[in-house]
C-alpha positions as a Markdown table, in Angstrom:
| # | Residue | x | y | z |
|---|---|---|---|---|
| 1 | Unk | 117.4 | -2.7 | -177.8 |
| 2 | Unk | 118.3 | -5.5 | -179.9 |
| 3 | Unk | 117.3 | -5.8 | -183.4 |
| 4 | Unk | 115.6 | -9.2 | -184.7 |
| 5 | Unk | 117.3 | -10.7 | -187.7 |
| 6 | Unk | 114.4 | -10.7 | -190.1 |
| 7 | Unk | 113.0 | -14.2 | -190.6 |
| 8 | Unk | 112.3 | -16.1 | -194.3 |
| 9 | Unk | 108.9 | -16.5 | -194.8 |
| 10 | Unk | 108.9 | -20.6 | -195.5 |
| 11 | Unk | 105.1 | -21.0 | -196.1 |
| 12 | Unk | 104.6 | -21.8 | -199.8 |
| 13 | Unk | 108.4 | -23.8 | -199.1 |
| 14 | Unk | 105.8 | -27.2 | -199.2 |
| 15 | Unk | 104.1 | -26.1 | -202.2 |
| 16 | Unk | 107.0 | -25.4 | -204.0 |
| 17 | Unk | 108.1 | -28.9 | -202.7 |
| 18 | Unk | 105.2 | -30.6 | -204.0 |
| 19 | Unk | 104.9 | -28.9 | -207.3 |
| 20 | Unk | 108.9 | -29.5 | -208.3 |
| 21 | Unk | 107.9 | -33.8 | -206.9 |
| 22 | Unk | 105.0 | -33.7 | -209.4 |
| 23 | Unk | 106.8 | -32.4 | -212.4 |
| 24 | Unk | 109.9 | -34.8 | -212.3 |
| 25 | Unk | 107.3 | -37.7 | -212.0 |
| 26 | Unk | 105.4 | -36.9 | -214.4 |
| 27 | Unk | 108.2 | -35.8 | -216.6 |
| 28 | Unk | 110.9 | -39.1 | -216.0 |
| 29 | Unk | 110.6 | -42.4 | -217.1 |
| 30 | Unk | 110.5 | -45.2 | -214.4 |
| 31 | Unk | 112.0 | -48.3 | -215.5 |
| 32 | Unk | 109.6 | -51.3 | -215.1 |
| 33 | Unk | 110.8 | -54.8 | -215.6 |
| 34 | Unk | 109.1 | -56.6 | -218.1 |
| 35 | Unk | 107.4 | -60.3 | -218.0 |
| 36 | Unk | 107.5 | -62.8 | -220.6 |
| 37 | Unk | 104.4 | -61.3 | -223.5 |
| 38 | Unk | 101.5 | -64.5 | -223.5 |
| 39 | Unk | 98.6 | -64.0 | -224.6 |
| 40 | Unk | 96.0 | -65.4 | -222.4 |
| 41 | Unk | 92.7 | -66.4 | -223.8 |
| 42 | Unk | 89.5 | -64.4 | -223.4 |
| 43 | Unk | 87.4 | -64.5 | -220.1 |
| 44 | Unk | 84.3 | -66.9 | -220.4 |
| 45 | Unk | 81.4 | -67.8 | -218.7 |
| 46 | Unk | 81.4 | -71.2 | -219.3 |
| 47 | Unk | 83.1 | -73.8 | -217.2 |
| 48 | Unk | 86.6 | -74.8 | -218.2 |
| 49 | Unk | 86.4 | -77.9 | -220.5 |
| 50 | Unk | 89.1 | -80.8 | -219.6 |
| 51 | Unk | 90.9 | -80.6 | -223.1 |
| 52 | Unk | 91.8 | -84.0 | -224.7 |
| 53 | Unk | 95.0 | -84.0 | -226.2 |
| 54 | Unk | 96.8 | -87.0 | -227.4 |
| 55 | Unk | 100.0 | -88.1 | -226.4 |
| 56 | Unk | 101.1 | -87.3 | -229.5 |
| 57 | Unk | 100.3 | -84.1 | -230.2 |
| 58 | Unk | 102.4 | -82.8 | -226.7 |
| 59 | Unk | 106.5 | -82.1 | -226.6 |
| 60 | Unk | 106.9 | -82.6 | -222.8 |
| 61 | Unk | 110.2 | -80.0 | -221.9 |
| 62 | Unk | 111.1 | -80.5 | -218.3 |
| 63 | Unk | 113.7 | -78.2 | -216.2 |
| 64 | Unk | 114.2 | -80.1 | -212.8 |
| 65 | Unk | 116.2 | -78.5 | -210.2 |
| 66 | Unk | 119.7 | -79.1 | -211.4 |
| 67 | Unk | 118.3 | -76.8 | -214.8 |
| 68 | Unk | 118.5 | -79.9 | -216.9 |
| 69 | Unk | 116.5 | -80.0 | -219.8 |
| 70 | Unk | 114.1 | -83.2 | -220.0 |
| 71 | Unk | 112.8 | -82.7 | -224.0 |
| 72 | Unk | 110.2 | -86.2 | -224.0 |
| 73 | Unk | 112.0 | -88.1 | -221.9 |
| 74 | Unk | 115.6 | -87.2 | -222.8 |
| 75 | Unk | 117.8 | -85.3 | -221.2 |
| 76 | Unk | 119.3 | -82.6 | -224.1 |
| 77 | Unk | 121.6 | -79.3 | -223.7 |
| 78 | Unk | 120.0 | -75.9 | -224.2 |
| 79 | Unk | 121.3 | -75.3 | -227.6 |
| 80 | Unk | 119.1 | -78.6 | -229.1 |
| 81 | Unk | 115.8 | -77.5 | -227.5 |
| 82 | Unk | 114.8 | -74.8 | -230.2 |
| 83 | Unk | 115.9 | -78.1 | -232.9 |
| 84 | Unk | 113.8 | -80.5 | -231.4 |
| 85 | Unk | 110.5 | -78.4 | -230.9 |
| 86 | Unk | 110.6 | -77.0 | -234.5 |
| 87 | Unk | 111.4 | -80.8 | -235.3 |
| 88 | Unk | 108.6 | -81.3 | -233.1 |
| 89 | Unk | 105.8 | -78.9 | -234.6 |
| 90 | Unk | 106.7 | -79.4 | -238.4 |
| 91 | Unk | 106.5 | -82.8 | -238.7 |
| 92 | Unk | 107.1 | -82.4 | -241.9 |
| 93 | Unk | 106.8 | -86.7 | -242.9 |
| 94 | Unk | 103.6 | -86.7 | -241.1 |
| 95 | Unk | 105.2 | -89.1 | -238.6 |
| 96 | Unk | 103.3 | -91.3 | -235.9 |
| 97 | Unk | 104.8 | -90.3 | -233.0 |
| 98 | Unk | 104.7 | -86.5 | -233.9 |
| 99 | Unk | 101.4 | -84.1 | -233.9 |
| 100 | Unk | 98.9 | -85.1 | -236.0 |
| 101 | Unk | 97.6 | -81.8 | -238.3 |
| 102 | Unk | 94.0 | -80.9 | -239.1 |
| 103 | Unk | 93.9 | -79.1 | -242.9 |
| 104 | Unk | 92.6 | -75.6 | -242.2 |
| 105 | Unk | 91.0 | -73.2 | -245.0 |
| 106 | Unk | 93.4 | -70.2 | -244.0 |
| 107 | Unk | 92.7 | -66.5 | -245.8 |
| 108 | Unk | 95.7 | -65.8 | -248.0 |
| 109 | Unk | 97.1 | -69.1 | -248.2 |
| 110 | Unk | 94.4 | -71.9 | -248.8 |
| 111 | Unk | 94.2 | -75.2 | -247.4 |
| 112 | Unk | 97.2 | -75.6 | -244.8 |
| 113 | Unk | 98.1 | -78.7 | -242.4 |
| 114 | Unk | 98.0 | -77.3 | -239.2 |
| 115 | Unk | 100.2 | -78.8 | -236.3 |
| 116 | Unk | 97.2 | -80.0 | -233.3 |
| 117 | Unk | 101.2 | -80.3 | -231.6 |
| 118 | Unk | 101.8 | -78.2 | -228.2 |
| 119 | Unk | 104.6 | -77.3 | -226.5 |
| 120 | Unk | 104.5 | -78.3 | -222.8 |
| 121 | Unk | 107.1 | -76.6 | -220.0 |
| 122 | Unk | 106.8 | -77.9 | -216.5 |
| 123 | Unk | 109.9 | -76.8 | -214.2 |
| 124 | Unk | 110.5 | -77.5 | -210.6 |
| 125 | Unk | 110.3 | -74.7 | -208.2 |
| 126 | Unk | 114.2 | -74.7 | -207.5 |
| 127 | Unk | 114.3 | -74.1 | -210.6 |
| 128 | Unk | 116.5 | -71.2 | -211.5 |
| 129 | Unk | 114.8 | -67.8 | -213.3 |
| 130 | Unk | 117.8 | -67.6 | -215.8 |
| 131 | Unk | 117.3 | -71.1 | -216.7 |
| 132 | Unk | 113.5 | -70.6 | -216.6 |
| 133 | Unk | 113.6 | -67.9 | -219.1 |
| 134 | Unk | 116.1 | -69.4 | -221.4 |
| 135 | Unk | 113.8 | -72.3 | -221.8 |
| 136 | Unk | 111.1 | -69.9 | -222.8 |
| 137 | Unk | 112.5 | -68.0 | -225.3 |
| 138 | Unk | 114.6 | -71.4 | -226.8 |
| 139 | Unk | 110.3 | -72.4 | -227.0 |
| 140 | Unk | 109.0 | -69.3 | -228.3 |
| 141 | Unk | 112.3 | -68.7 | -230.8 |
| 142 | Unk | 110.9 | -72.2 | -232.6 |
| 143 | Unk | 107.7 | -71.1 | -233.1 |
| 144 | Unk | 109.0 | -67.5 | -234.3 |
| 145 | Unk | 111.2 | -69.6 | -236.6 |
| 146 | Unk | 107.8 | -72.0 | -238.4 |
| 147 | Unk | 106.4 | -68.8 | -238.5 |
| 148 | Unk | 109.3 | -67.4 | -240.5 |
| 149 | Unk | 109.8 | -70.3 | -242.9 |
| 150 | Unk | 106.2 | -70.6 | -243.7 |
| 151 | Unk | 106.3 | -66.9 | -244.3 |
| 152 | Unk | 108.7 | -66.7 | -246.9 |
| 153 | Unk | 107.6 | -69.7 | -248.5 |
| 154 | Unk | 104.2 | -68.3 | -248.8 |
| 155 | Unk | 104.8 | -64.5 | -248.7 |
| 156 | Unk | 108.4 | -64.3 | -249.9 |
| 157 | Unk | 109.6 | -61.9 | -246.8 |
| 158 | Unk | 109.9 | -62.9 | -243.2 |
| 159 | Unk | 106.7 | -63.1 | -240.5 |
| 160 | Unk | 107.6 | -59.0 | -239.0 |
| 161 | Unk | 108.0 | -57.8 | -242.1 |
| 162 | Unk | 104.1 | -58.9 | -243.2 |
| 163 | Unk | 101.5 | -56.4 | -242.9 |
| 164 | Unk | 98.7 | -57.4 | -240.0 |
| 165 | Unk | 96.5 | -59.1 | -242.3 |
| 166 | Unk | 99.4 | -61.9 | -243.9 |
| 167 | Unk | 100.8 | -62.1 | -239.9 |
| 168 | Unk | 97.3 | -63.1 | -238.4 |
| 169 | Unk | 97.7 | -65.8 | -241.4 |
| 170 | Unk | 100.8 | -67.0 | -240.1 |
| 171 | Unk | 99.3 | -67.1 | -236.9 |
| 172 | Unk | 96.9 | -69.5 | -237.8 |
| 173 | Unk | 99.0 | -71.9 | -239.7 |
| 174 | Unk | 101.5 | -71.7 | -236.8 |
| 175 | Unk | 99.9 | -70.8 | -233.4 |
| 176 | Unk | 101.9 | -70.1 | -230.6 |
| 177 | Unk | 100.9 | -73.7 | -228.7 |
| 178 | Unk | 103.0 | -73.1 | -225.4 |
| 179 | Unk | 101.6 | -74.8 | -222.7 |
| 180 | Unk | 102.5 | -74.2 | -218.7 |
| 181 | Unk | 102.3 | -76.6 | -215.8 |
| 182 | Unk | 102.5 | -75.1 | -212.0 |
| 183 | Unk | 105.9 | -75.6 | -210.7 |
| 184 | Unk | 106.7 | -79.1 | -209.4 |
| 185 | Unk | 109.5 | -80.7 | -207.2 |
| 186 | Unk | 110.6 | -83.1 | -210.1 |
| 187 | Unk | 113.4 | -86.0 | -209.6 |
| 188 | Unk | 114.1 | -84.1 | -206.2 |
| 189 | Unk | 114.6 | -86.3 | -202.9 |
| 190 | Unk | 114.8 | -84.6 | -199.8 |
């Protein structure tokens, strides 16, 4: 008579399967990529309003398909963008042909000339996402720049180092005015 090996017992094999899965999801960190932070603005009810903004009052930045910059018109390196749209938003000689600014009663600082000036990006869809990006945070590093120099003027210390009260201040004298157009097929000919 031949003996049977004896056999594992593999029943509670899945459970112990499912339990050890479970822990080292819970328990690892999955990397997720991360967008560019905008704020949107609140839901509402109403309809959407066409908003009337003057010529003036808009810095038109334009990537086409070759990634080439068009600031108002002008075709300008990378490097001169974040320049131009501080340049841009400060108007600091009140200038015609830059934003106009409305003087606002802001807590903590008083009567401050705001810039009505907005920061316009339209890009092409060939446009590349390196390119894309670097034109965003050239747009966003001017406005984190205002913020900065209004902040020590008024505050003595830079715009992240301001409690939450002094930042929402700086918000107000400099908002974040970045405006995006749907992609496009700018200058291309097919």
């Amino acid at each position: 008579m031949a003996r049977k090996s004896p056999g594992i017992n593999t029943g509670s094999m899945a459970d112990i399967s499912f339990l050890l899965l479970t822990f080292f999801l819970l328990t690892s960190s999955i990397n997720t990529e991360q967008g560019i932070p905008r704020r949107l603005p609140p839901p509402s009810d109403d309809k959407p309003k066409d908003l009337e903004i003057r010529t003036r009052n808009v810095f038109n930045v334009i990537v086409n398909f070759n990634d080439e910059i068009i600031a108002n018109d002008e075709i300008i390196p990378l490097n001169q963008l974040t320049n131009r749209a501080k340049e841009f938003l400060e108007n600091p000689l009140n200038a015609s042909n830059l934003p106009e600014k409305d003087t606002k009663l802001i807590e903590n600082m008083g009567e401050y000339p705001v810039s009505k000036g907005v920061l316009s990006l339209k890009n092409d869809q060939s446009t590349s996402y390196n390119m894309y990006v670097q034109v965003q945070n050239e747009l966003q590093r001017a406005v984190n720049e205002l913020r900065d120099k209004v902040s020590v003027q008024y505050f003595g210390r830079i715009y992240d180092k301001l409690d939450t009260a002094l930042q929402k201040s700086i918000q107000k004298a400099v908002p974040m005015n970045i405006s995006e157009a749907p992609p496009n097929t700018y200058g291309k000919t097919d």
